[in-house]
Amino acid sequence: MSFFSEIAKRAGLSELSLSGGYNVVNYNGEAIYVEGVRRLLRVEEEEIAIELRGAVVTLRGAGLNIFELSDGVIINGRVEVMGFVKNENKGKVNKDEKRKKKK
Amino acid sequence: MRKEKRRSKVGQESKVKGQWSNIWRKRGDVPTPNKTDKKEKKNARETLLKDNLPLFKATFRLRVTGLNQTRLLNVLNKEVTLKNIKRVSPKILEFTISKKESEKAFTTLQKMCYTYDIMGRGGVRTVFASCLRHVGLLIGALVFGAAIALASQTVWKIDISGNSLVDDLTITRSLKECGVKVGSFKNKVDTDVAAAALREVKGVAEASAELKGTTVYIRLLEEKNYIPQGEKGAPRDITSKYDAEITRMSVVSGTAQVKLGDRVAAGGVLIKAERLSSIGESMGYTPAEGSIYGRVAFKETHIFSKTEQILCRTGEKKIYTNLSIFGLDIGKKPDKSGESVTTEEKLFFIPIKVTRTEVYATEVISRERDMDEYVARLKAEAVLKNVIRAGGSEIETATTLTVLEGGMYMVCVYVVAEVLIS
């Protein structure tokens, strides 16, 4: 079982609700690890915005730098503010709309 | 239109060059990087090191020029892993990719019509290239390593102990015959053979030899009644070095041939290596040991003129530096017309000698001698040469100055002191 799954289980979350979701880990404000990335929205030294599956996370600080960009994203620098804006239905709405259109 | 505008700059270049786009379509082909500053390349190399990638993992550091960097990153992210992304400016982006994924990255960049340069490379090739840049250092390190390895396999020192009557020269001579000497290889040193050879030496009752590290330790046990032999096979007596009047005596073994107050000539026997009875009969030989002091008179005569000629530096100086490798001298030979000061430096383990010679131009100047100062200097030199170096004490000095013909002078320096005469 992965680290995230273990924590999720202890928090009482089901595996189904987690699948297709995202995880964000903040290491003492010096590095951030993000899983479940859909795309980058903004990349600046003072601000990085990432669209996740079902949310948008915005990081503000100084010297922000994307250290690694692959399945997960590792950002280092001084992170002062981390904000989330949830978009629960974003992915699902698009699929539903497509089905309706087909019909 | 919009697409054309975006591609306009690139499109124009491709039209001018003609075959540019065709070249890009070839697999595995990497366009020639544009000239970039050395500083930028150095920064790129440093950034590659900070990527925390394994040293031998082949990587490229790319610099991409173009707008809409976020879109580019999102597209590239689907194909490759990007590391250490740095936004240099709104138009320039840098990142590192592995060599395995480089083809995919280049293809994507070409499709999206971005211009890119390879700023630096990581991996085995880079490591070797940086080594080749410091060939001299590499060679020096190899030579030093070889020298250390060689030095650790040779004998550097022979430590002899336990001998007081048998001298070290006899021991080392005997060891040389067995092939044990400073500089011989450790694997050729047979300690058993050396010990057996030492037991054959006169005066040695027992001997042992041990090789520890690069030192051969020799331990000796001398025969109880051994008497060191002098010339013609006779036991060695202690004789006087000077004409002296005996002032102090300390006889350890043997028979004293003089007493306090006696005057003895140079070469006269002071202690005989023989035991004599009260009536003068010989009772056997014994080593002569002891210390005898006597009052000795030294005399030195100097003849000189009133004027002296001395060499004075004019202020001009020339420096010569020479190298000597295996007997071959490189460099200009110094001019020996003036006063020269030479310093030599030898590099340890490497057969290179550096000689630096400073040659000061001089001229001869005549001046009148300060008589008092000169006489005092002669007196001090005489005391140092005859008494101080011999460990003498109770020094008395006297000088006489005689005027000779033709402006010449004669100084006689008399020094009387108690010195060790045995």
Short mmCIF file of C-alpha atoms in Angstrom, two decimals:
data_model
loop_
_atom_site.label_atom_id
_atom_site.label_comp_id
_atom_site.label_asym_id
_atom_site.label_seq_id
_atom_site.Cartn_x
_atom_site.Cartn_y
_atom_site.Cartn_z
CA MET A 1 0.00 0.00 0.00
CA SER A 2 1.38 3.45 -0.89
CA PHE A 3 2.02 6.18 1.64
CA PHE A 4 -0.90 8.25 0.36
CA SER A 5 -3.26 5.29 0.37
CA GLU A 6 -2.32 4.51 3.94
CA ILE A 7 -3.02 8.05 5.09
CA ALA A 8 -6.27 8.15 3.13
CA LYS A 9 -7.45 4.94 4.72
CA ARG A 10 -6.74 6.33 8.17
CA ALA A 11 -8.66 9.46 7.28
CA GLY A 12 -11.67 7.35 6.32
CA LEU A 13 -11.54 8.08 2.61
CA SER A 14 -12.48 5.39 0.08
CA GLU A 15 -10.15 4.27 -2.68
CA LEU A 16 -12.78 5.09 -5.27
CA SER A 17 -13.00 8.71 -4.21
CA LEU A 18 -9.21 8.99 -4.34
CA SER A 19 -8.75 7.54 -7.79
CA GLY A 20 -8.33 10.27 -10.34
CA GLY A 21 -7.64 12.77 -7.56
CA TYR A 22 -4.59 14.73 -6.52
CA ASN A 23 -2.05 14.88 -3.68
CA VAL A 24 0.01 17.84 -2.57
CA VAL A 25 2.85 17.58 -0.06
CA ASN A 26 4.47 20.65 1.41
CA TYR A 27 8.00 20.09 2.76
CA ASN A 28 8.49 22.80 5.31
CA GLY A 29 7.66 25.53 2.82
CA GLU A 30 10.88 24.78 0.93
CA ALA A 31 9.60 22.23 -1.56
CA ILE A 32 6.24 21.09 -2.83
CA TYR A 33 5.38 17.76 -4.43
CA VAL A 34 2.21 17.62 -6.50
CA GLU A 35 0.53 14.51 -7.93
CA GLY A 36 -2.44 14.40 -10.26
CA VAL A 37 -1.33 17.25 -12.46
CA ARG A 38 -3.34 18.03 -15.56
CA ARG A 39 -1.41 21.03 -16.80
CA LEU A 40 0.57 24.07 -15.80
CA LEU A 41 -1.29 27.32 -15.87
CA ARG A 42 1.36 29.82 -14.88
CA VAL A 43 5.10 29.57 -14.25
CA GLU A 44 6.82 32.56 -12.70
CA GLU A 45 9.45 33.02 -10.03
CA GLU A 46 6.90 34.48 -7.63
CA GLU A 47 3.87 32.40 -8.62
CA ILE A 48 3.15 28.96 -10.02
CA ALA A 49 -0.38 27.82 -10.81
CA ILE A 50 -1.17 24.18 -11.58
CA GLU A 51 -4.42 22.66 -12.69
CA LEU A 52 -5.07 19.40 -10.91
CA ARG A 53 -7.78 16.82 -11.37
CA GLY A 54 -10.60 18.69 -9.78
CA ALA A 55 -8.79 21.74 -8.42
CA VAL A 56 -6.34 24.51 -9.16
CA VAL A 57 -3.44 25.05 -6.78
CA THR A 58 -1.62 28.37 -6.69
CA LEU A 59 1.75 28.77 -5.00
CA ARG A 60 3.15 32.16 -4.16
CA GLY A 61 6.56 32.94 -2.75
CA ALA A 62 10.09 33.71 -3.90
CA GLY A 63 12.60 31.87 -6.03
CA LEU A 64 10.05 29.30 -7.13
CA ASN A 65 11.49 26.84 -9.56
CA ILE A 66 10.09 23.66 -11.09
CA PHE A 67 12.71 21.10 -10.21
CA GLU A 68 11.07 18.17 -11.92
CA LEU A 69 8.13 17.89 -14.25
CA SER A 70 6.90 14.42 -15.06
CA ASP A 71 3.95 12.43 -13.67
CA GLY A 72 4.40 14.46 -10.51
CA VAL A 73 5.75 17.96 -10.15
CA ILE A 74 8.46 18.98 -7.67
CA ILE A 75 8.74 22.67 -6.97
CA ASN A 76 11.45 24.19 -4.80
CA GLY A 77 11.88 27.67 -3.48
CA ARG A 78 10.35 29.67 -0.66
CA VAL A 79 6.62 28.95 -0.65
CA GLU A 80 4.72 31.52 1.37
CA VAL A 81 1.15 31.01 0.28
CA MET A 82 -0.55 27.91 -1.06
CA GLY A 83 -4.09 28.28 -2.26
CA PHE A 84 -6.66 25.80 -3.56
CA VAL A 85 -9.70 26.43 -5.68
CA LYS A 86 -11.79 23.31 -6.07
CA ASN A 87 -13.38 22.46 -9.40
CA GLU A 88 -15.29 19.33 -8.55
CA ASN A 89 -17.31 18.93 -11.71
CA LYS A 90 -14.86 20.21 -14.25
CA GLY A 91 -13.73 16.87 -15.68
CA LYS A 92 -17.07 15.12 -15.23
CA VAL A 93 -19.10 17.93 -16.76
CA ASN A 94 -17.08 17.81 -19.93
CA LYS A 95 -17.71 14.07 -20.28
CA ASP A 96 -21.44 14.43 -19.60
CA GLU A 97 -21.74 17.27 -22.07
CA LYS A 98 -20.02 15.17 -24.69
CA ARG A 99 -22.47 12.28 -24.16
CA LYS A 100 -25.41 14.66 -24.44
CA LYS A 101 -24.03 16.11 -27.61
CA LYS A 102 -23.64 12.66 -29.13
CA LYS A 103 -27.19 11.84 -28.26
CA MET B 1 -2.94 33.82 -39.96
CA ARG B 2 -2.26 33.49 -36.34
CA LYS B 3 -0.27 30.32 -36.90
CA GLU B 4 1.66 31.97 -39.70
CA LYS B 5 2.51 34.90 -37.47
CA ARG B 6 3.79 32.62 -34.77
CA ARG B 7 5.90 30.71 -37.26
CA SER B 8 6.94 33.75 -39.20
CA LYS B 9 10.36 34.13 -37.75
CA VAL B 10 11.14 30.43 -38.01
CA GLY B 11 9.51 30.11 -41.42
CA GLN B 12 11.63 32.88 -42.86
CA GLU B 13 14.76 31.25 -41.62
CA SER B 14 13.74 27.91 -43.06
CA LYS B 15 13.08 29.52 -46.46
CA VAL B 16 16.44 31.22 -46.41
CA LYS B 17 18.30 28.08 -45.45
CA GLY B 18 16.16 25.82 -47.57
CA GLN B 19 17.02 22.47 -46.17
CA TRP B 20 16.62 23.38 -42.54
CA SER B 21 13.32 21.62 -41.93
CA ASN B 22 14.51 18.56 -43.86
CA ILE B 23 17.55 18.28 -41.69
CA TRP B 24 15.42 18.42 -38.55
CA ARG B 25 13.28 15.57 -39.75
CA LYS B 26 16.20 13.16 -39.73
CA ARG B 27 16.14 10.87 -36.71
CA GLY B 28 18.75 11.40 -34.08
CA ASP B 29 20.07 14.53 -35.72
CA VAL B 30 20.97 17.39 -33.48
CA PRO B 31 21.28 20.85 -35.02
CA THR B 32 24.54 22.64 -34.53
CA PRO B 33 24.20 24.80 -31.42
CA ASN B 34 24.51 28.53 -31.82
CA LYS B 35 27.47 30.30 -30.33
CA THR B 36 26.76 31.08 -26.71
CA ASP B 37 28.82 32.88 -24.11
CA LYS B 38 31.34 30.89 -22.13
CA LYS B 39 29.68 32.19 -18.98
CA GLU B 40 26.32 30.88 -20.03
CA LYS B 41 27.82 27.47 -20.81
CA LYS B 42 29.54 27.45 -17.43
CA ASN B 43 26.25 28.27 -15.74
CA ALA B 44 24.64 25.46 -17.70
CA ARG B 45 27.32 23.00 -16.52
CA GLU B 46 26.83 24.10 -12.93
CA THR B 47 23.10 23.70 -13.29
CA LEU B 48 23.62 20.19 -14.65
CA LEU B 49 25.53 19.32 -11.49
CA LYS B 50 22.74 20.67 -9.32
CA ASP B 51 20.24 18.44 -11.09
CA ASN B 52 21.25 15.72 -8.67
CA LEU B 53 21.42 13.29 -11.54
CA PRO B 54 23.87 10.42 -11.39
CA LEU B 55 27.26 11.56 -12.61
CA PHE B 56 27.33 9.13 -15.51
CA LYS B 57 23.77 9.67 -16.65
CA ALA B 58 23.77 11.30 -20.07
CA THR B 59 21.75 14.52 -20.10
CA PHE B 60 21.26 17.63 -22.15
CA ARG B 61 20.69 21.13 -20.90
CA LEU B 62 18.44 22.88 -23.42
CA ARG B 63 17.65 26.52 -23.92
CA VAL B 64 14.40 27.12 -25.79
CA THR B 65 13.45 30.44 -27.30
CA GLY B 66 9.81 31.23 -27.85
CA LEU B 67 6.65 32.49 -26.27
CA ASN B 68 3.89 30.60 -24.50
CA GLN B 69 6.27 28.66 -22.36
CA THR B 70 3.57 27.18 -20.16
CA ARG B 71 1.93 25.54 -23.17
CA LEU B 72 5.30 24.16 -24.24
CA LEU B 73 5.91 22.67 -20.81
CA ASN B 74 2.48 21.04 -20.75
CA VAL B 75 3.06 19.47 -24.15
CA LEU B 76 6.59 18.30 -23.32
CA ASN B 77 5.43 16.91 -20.00
CA LYS B 78 3.31 14.33 -21.81
CA GLU B 79 6.39 12.95 -23.62
CA VAL B 80 9.43 13.49 -21.41
CA THR B 81 10.55 14.26 -17.87
CA LEU B 82 11.90 17.77 -17.45
CA LYS B 83 14.28 18.74 -14.69
CA ASN B 84 15.41 22.01 -13.23
CA ILE B 85 13.19 24.24 -15.30
CA LYS B 86 14.43 27.82 -15.29
CA ARG B 87 12.57 30.73 -16.81
CA VAL B 88 15.40 33.01 -17.91
CA SER B 89 13.10 35.56 -19.51
CA PRO B 90 9.55 35.65 -20.93
CA LYS B 91 11.03 34.30 -24.17
CA ILE B 92 13.77 32.00 -22.96
CA LEU B 93 13.33 28.80 -21.01
CA GLU B 94 15.98 26.32 -19.89
CA PHE B 95 15.59 22.76 -18.69
CA THR B 96 17.39 19.45 -18.51
CA ILE B 97 16.34 16.23 -20.21
CA SER B 98 17.89 12.80 -20.31
CA LYS B 99 19.59 11.67 -23.49
CA LYS B 100 17.16 8.75 -23.84
CA GLU B 101 14.23 11.13 -24.10
CA SER B 102 16.03 13.75 -26.13
CA GLU B 103 14.70 12.55 -29.48
CA LYS B 104 11.11 12.87 -28.33
CA ALA B 105 11.83 16.31 -26.93
CA PHE B 106 13.53 17.50 -30.10
CA THR B 107 10.70 16.16 -32.26
CA THR B 108 8.12 17.96 -30.12
CA LEU B 109 10.09 21.19 -30.21
CA GLN B 110 10.44 20.97 -33.97
CA LYS B 111 6.76 20.32 -34.43
CA MET B 112 5.92 23.32 -32.30
CA CYS B 113 8.51 25.38 -34.18
CA TYR B 114 10.55 26.40 -31.17
CA THR B 115 14.25 27.25 -31.53
CA TYR B 116 16.49 25.46 -29.11
CA ASP B 117 20.19 25.24 -28.24
CA ILE B 118 22.12 22.61 -26.36
CA MET B 119 23.85 24.52 -23.57
CA GLY B 120 25.64 21.62 -21.96
CA ARG B 121 25.89 17.90 -21.65
CA GLY B 122 26.16 15.59 -18.67
CA GLY B 123 27.41 12.02 -18.58
CA VAL B 124 30.49 9.94 -19.18
CA ARG B 125 31.57 12.02 -22.18
CA THR B 126 31.52 15.22 -20.15
CA VAL B 127 33.47 13.66 -17.30
CA PHE B 128 36.16 12.46 -19.69
CA ALA B 129 36.25 15.79 -21.50
CA SER B 130 36.81 17.65 -18.24
CA CYS B 131 39.59 15.21 -17.37
CA LEU B 132 41.22 15.79 -20.76
CA ARG B 133 41.15 19.54 -20.12
CA HIS B 134 43.51 18.94 -17.21
CA VAL B 135 45.89 16.49 -18.81
CA GLY B 136 48.86 17.81 -16.90
CA LEU B 137 47.12 17.32 -13.58
CA LEU B 138 46.09 13.81 -14.56
CA ILE B 139 49.61 12.89 -15.61
CA GLY B 140 51.03 14.44 -12.44
CA ALA B 141 48.59 12.48 -10.31
CA LEU B 142 49.49 9.23 -12.10
CA VAL B 143 53.23 9.86 -11.76
CA PHE B 144 52.83 10.71 -8.08
CA GLY B 145 50.77 7.59 -7.49
CA ALA B 146 53.36 5.44 -9.24
CA ALA B 147 56.16 7.06 -7.25
CA ILE B 148 54.36 6.47 -3.95
CA ALA B 149 53.75 2.85 -4.90
CA LEU B 150 57.40 2.38 -5.83
CA ALA B 151 58.69 4.14 -2.73
CA SER B 152 56.62 1.98 -0.44
CA GLN B 153 58.36 -1.12 -1.84
CA THR B 154 61.92 0.05 -1.10
CA VAL B 155 64.02 0.25 2.04
CA TRP B 156 64.38 3.84 3.23
CA LYS B 157 66.25 3.43 6.52
CA ILE B 158 68.45 0.95 8.40
CA ASP B 159 68.15 1.35 12.17
CA ILE B 160 71.13 -0.18 14.05
CA SER B 161 71.12 -0.42 17.84
CA GLY B 162 72.93 -2.31 20.59
CA ASN B 163 76.45 -1.58 19.33
CA SER B 164 78.94 0.57 21.18
CA LEU B 165 82.27 -1.00 20.23
CA VAL B 166 81.47 -2.37 16.78
CA ASP B 167 81.00 0.64 14.55
CA ASP B 168 78.00 1.22 12.24
CA LEU B 169 80.22 1.25 9.16
CA THR B 170 81.25 -2.37 9.75
CA ILE B 171 77.62 -3.39 10.21
CA THR B 172 76.35 -1.59 7.09
CA ARG B 173 79.22 -3.04 5.05
CA SER B 174 78.25 -6.51 6.16
CA LEU B 175 74.58 -5.82 5.34
CA LYS B 176 75.46 -4.52 1.87
CA GLU B 177 77.12 -7.82 1.07
CA CYS B 178 73.77 -9.50 1.79
CA GLY B 179 71.92 -7.02 -0.43
CA VAL B 180 70.44 -5.02 2.44
CA LYS B 181 70.94 -1.30 1.89
CA VAL B 182 68.95 1.92 1.53
CA GLY B 183 67.17 1.79 -1.81
CA SER B 184 66.98 -1.97 -2.20
CA PHE B 185 63.61 -3.57 -2.85
CA LYS B 186 61.81 -5.03 0.15
CA ASN B 187 61.08 -8.32 -1.57
CA LYS B 188 64.83 -8.85 -2.06
CA VAL B 189 65.64 -8.32 1.64
CA ASP B 190 66.17 -11.62 3.48
CA THR B 191 66.32 -10.81 7.17
CA ASP B 192 67.49 -14.31 8.16
CA VAL B 193 70.47 -14.14 5.82
CA ALA B 194 71.30 -10.63 7.10
CA ALA B 195 71.16 -11.74 10.75
CA ALA B 196 73.38 -14.76 10.00
CA ALA B 197 75.93 -12.52 8.24
CA LEU B 198 75.99 -10.10 11.17
CA ARG B 199 76.73 -12.92 13.62
CA GLU B 200 79.94 -13.54 11.65
CA VAL B 201 81.16 -9.97 12.33
CA LYS B 202 83.91 -9.70 14.98
CA GLY B 203 82.57 -8.43 18.24
CA VAL B 204 78.94 -9.43 17.58
CA ALA B 205 77.62 -12.22 19.79
CA GLU B 206 74.01 -12.18 18.63
CA ALA B 207 72.09 -10.27 15.96
CA SER B 208 68.54 -9.97 14.69
CA ALA B 209 67.08 -8.25 11.64
CA GLU B 210 63.47 -7.20 11.14
CA LEU B 211 61.73 -5.41 8.28
CA LYS B 212 58.90 -3.12 9.38
CA GLY B 213 57.39 -0.89 6.74
CA THR B 214 60.32 0.66 4.90
CA THR B 215 62.82 0.36 7.78
CA VAL B 216 65.18 -2.51 8.55
CA TYR B 217 65.76 -2.81 12.29
CA ILE B 218 69.07 -4.37 13.35
CA ARG B 219 69.51 -5.36 17.00
CA LEU B 220 72.97 -6.39 18.14
CA LEU B 221 74.45 -7.98 21.24
CA GLU B 222 78.21 -7.46 21.50
CA GLU B 223 80.73 -9.93 22.93
CA LYS B 224 81.68 -9.17 26.52
CA ASN B 225 85.45 -9.18 26.08
CA TYR B 226 85.57 -7.68 22.63
CA ILE B 227 88.34 -5.19 22.02
CA PRO B 228 88.07 -2.97 18.92
CA GLN B 229 91.07 -3.55 16.71
CA GLY B 230 93.10 -0.59 15.39
CA GLU B 231 95.68 -0.64 12.60
CA LYS B 232 98.12 -3.57 12.46
CA GLY B 233 95.76 -5.64 14.62
CA ALA B 234 96.74 -3.99 17.89
CA PRO B 235 94.06 -2.84 20.36
CA ARG B 236 93.27 0.87 20.02
CA ASP B 237 94.84 3.25 22.53
CA ILE B 238 93.53 6.77 23.08
CA THR B 239 96.03 9.38 21.92
CA SER B 240 96.24 13.16 22.19
CA LYS B 241 95.15 15.42 19.33
CA TYR B 242 97.23 18.42 20.48
CA ASP B 243 100.30 19.45 22.40
CA ALA B 244 98.75 20.11 25.78
CA GLU B 245 99.11 20.31 29.51
CA ILE B 246 96.74 17.85 31.21
CA THR B 247 94.10 19.64 33.31
CA ARG B 248 91.30 17.07 33.73
CA MET B 249 91.05 13.28 33.40
CA SER B 250 88.25 10.73 33.45
CA VAL B 251 89.33 7.14 32.65
CA VAL B 252 86.57 4.53 32.29
CA SER B 253 88.61 1.54 31.17
CA GLY B 254 92.20 0.92 30.17
CA THR B 255 95.28 2.30 31.84
CA ALA B 256 96.07 6.05 32.00
CA GLN B 257 99.52 6.90 30.74
CA VAL B 258 99.48 10.53 31.94
CA LYS B 259 98.53 12.40 35.07
CA LEU B 260 97.35 15.93 35.89
CA GLY B 261 99.90 18.57 35.05
CA ASP B 262 101.81 16.42 32.56
CA ARG B 263 102.71 17.91 29.21
CA VAL B 264 101.90 15.64 26.31
CA ALA B 265 102.73 15.93 22.63
CA ALA B 266 100.23 15.47 19.81
CA GLY B 267 99.91 11.71 19.13
CA GLY B 268 101.11 10.73 22.58
CA VAL B 269 99.27 7.87 24.31
CA LEU B 270 96.83 9.04 26.96
CA ILE B 271 94.99 5.79 27.82
CA LYS B 272 96.34 2.35 26.94
CA ALA B 273 93.94 -0.43 25.94
CA GLU B 274 95.57 -2.85 28.35
CA ARG B 275 95.33 -3.69 31.99
CA LEU B 276 98.67 -3.33 33.74
CA SER B 277 99.60 -4.45 37.20
CA SER B 278 101.28 -2.18 39.75
CA ILE B 279 104.67 -3.39 38.54
CA GLY B 280 103.76 -2.79 34.91
CA GLU B 281 102.99 -6.36 33.83
CA SER B 282 100.31 -6.85 31.21
CA MET B 283 97.14 -8.48 32.51
CA GLY B 284 95.25 -8.64 29.27
CA TYR B 285 93.65 -6.31 26.81
CA THR B 286 90.67 -4.12 27.50
CA PRO B 287 88.94 -1.38 25.48
CA ALA B 288 90.34 2.10 26.16
CA GLU B 289 87.60 4.51 27.21
CA GLY B 290 87.74 7.90 28.86
CA SER B 291 87.93 11.71 28.45
CA ILE B 292 91.05 13.80 28.97
CA TYR B 293 91.19 17.61 28.85
CA GLY B 294 94.24 19.74 28.47
CA ARG B 295 95.30 23.34 28.09
CA VAL B 296 96.20 23.98 24.48
CA ALA B 297 97.74 27.04 22.83
CA PHE B 298 96.75 27.99 19.29
CA LYS B 299 98.51 30.54 17.13
CA GLU B 300 97.45 32.15 13.89
CA THR B 301 99.42 34.65 11.81
CA HIS B 302 97.91 37.02 9.26
CA ILE B 303 99.74 39.42 6.92
CA PHE B 304 97.73 42.15 5.18
CA SER B 305 97.91 45.67 3.78
CA LYS B 306 96.34 48.87 5.03
CA THR B 307 93.97 49.12 2.05
CA GLU B 308 91.48 46.44 1.27
CA GLN B 309 89.48 45.82 -1.85
CA ILE B 310 85.91 44.80 -1.51
CA LEU B 311 83.13 43.97 -3.92
CA CYS B 312 80.08 46.21 -3.72
CA ARG B 313 76.75 45.66 -5.43
CA THR B 314 75.86 48.26 -8.01
CA GLY B 315 72.11 47.67 -7.67
CA GLU B 316 71.60 45.81 -10.94
CA LYS B 317 70.18 42.33 -10.68
CA LYS B 318 69.35 39.52 -13.12
CA ILE B 319 67.33 36.42 -12.34
CA TYR B 320 67.87 33.07 -14.07
CA THR B 321 65.56 30.10 -13.67
CA ASN B 322 66.66 26.64 -14.83
CA LEU B 323 65.02 23.25 -14.89
CA SER B 324 66.91 20.00 -14.63
CA ILE B 325 65.17 16.76 -15.64
CA PHE B 326 67.14 13.50 -15.69
CA GLY B 327 70.39 15.44 -16.07
CA LEU B 328 69.06 17.59 -18.92
CA ASP B 329 69.27 21.31 -18.18
CA ILE B 330 66.69 23.67 -19.62
CA GLY B 331 67.12 27.41 -19.44
CA LYS B 332 69.76 30.08 -19.90
CA LYS B 333 72.96 29.57 -17.88
CA PRO B 334 73.50 32.39 -15.39
CA ASP B 335 76.22 34.96 -15.92
CA LYS B 336 78.88 34.38 -13.25
CA SER B 337 80.49 37.82 -13.48
CA GLY B 338 78.82 39.14 -10.34
CA GLU B 339 77.72 37.94 -6.96
CA SER B 340 75.13 35.20 -7.20
CA VAL B 341 72.61 33.72 -4.81
CA THR B 342 71.26 30.33 -5.83
CA THR B 343 68.25 28.49 -4.46
CA GLU B 344 67.29 24.98 -5.47
CA GLU B 345 64.00 23.25 -5.12
CA LYS B 346 63.56 19.57 -5.78
CA LEU B 347 60.11 18.11 -6.23
CA PHE B 348 59.68 15.14 -3.97
CA PHE B 349 59.42 11.86 -5.89
CA ILE B 350 59.59 13.64 -9.24
CA PRO B 351 63.10 13.97 -10.76
CA ILE B 352 62.77 17.68 -11.54
CA LYS B 353 65.06 20.27 -9.98
CA VAL B 354 64.31 23.99 -10.23
CA THR B 355 67.28 26.31 -9.77
CA ARG B 356 66.82 30.03 -9.32
CA THR B 357 69.92 32.19 -9.51
CA GLU B 358 69.97 35.88 -8.65
CA VAL B 359 73.09 37.56 -10.07
CA TYR B 360 73.97 40.94 -8.61
CA ALA B 361 76.32 43.13 -10.60
CA THR B 362 79.33 44.18 -8.47
CA GLU B 363 82.25 46.54 -8.68
CA VAL B 364 85.58 46.56 -6.84
CA ILE B 365 86.05 49.38 -4.35
CA SER B 366 89.28 50.14 -2.49
CA ARG B 367 89.08 51.48 1.01
CA GLU B 368 91.23 51.84 4.07
CA ARG B 369 90.96 49.04 6.55
CA ASP B 370 89.73 49.71 10.08
CA MET B 371 92.61 48.05 11.92
CA ASP B 372 90.91 47.60 15.29
CA GLU B 373 87.87 46.04 13.75
CA TYR B 374 89.93 43.77 11.53
CA VAL B 375 92.12 42.53 14.37
CA ALA B 376 89.05 41.88 16.53
CA ARG B 377 87.51 39.89 13.69
CA LEU B 378 90.66 37.79 13.27
CA LYS B 379 90.69 37.08 17.00
CA ALA B 380 87.02 35.99 16.99
CA GLU B 381 87.55 33.75 13.98
CA ALA B 382 90.55 32.08 15.59
CA VAL B 383 88.60 31.40 18.79
CA LEU B 384 85.64 29.99 16.89
CA LYS B 385 87.73 27.77 14.64
CA ASN B 386 90.06 26.31 17.27
CA VAL B 387 88.15 26.38 20.54
CA ILE B 388 84.40 26.79 20.22
CA ARG B 389 83.98 24.05 17.65
CA ALA B 390 86.09 21.70 19.84
CA GLY B 391 83.89 22.45 22.86
CA GLY B 392 86.63 24.32 24.73
CA SER B 393 86.36 26.62 27.72
CA GLU B 394 88.45 29.02 29.87
CA ILE B 395 89.57 30.94 26.82
CA GLU B 396 92.38 33.50 26.89
CA THR B 397 93.41 35.49 23.84
CA ALA B 398 96.18 37.90 22.92
CA THR B 399 97.22 39.64 19.71
CA THR B 400 100.39 41.34 18.49
CA LEU B 401 100.55 43.77 15.60
CA THR B 402 103.81 44.29 13.72
CA VAL B 403 104.38 46.90 11.00
CA LEU B 404 106.23 45.50 8.04
CA GLU B 405 107.84 47.16 5.03
CA GLY B 406 105.83 48.39 2.07
CA GLY B 407 102.74 49.35 4.05
CA MET B 408 102.12 45.75 5.21
CA TYR B 409 101.13 44.56 8.68
CA MET B 410 101.37 41.28 10.54
CA VAL B 411 98.94 40.19 13.24
CA CYS B 412 99.58 37.16 15.46
CA VAL B 413 96.55 35.83 17.34
CA TYR B 414 97.23 33.62 20.37
CA VAL B 415 94.40 31.59 21.87
CA VAL B 416 94.82 29.42 24.95
CA ALA B 417 91.94 27.28 26.16
CA GLU B 418 91.04 24.00 27.81
CA VAL B 419 89.80 21.53 25.20
CA LEU B 420 89.12 17.82 24.95
CA ILE B 421 92.35 16.33 23.68
CA SER B 422 91.47 12.60 23.69
#
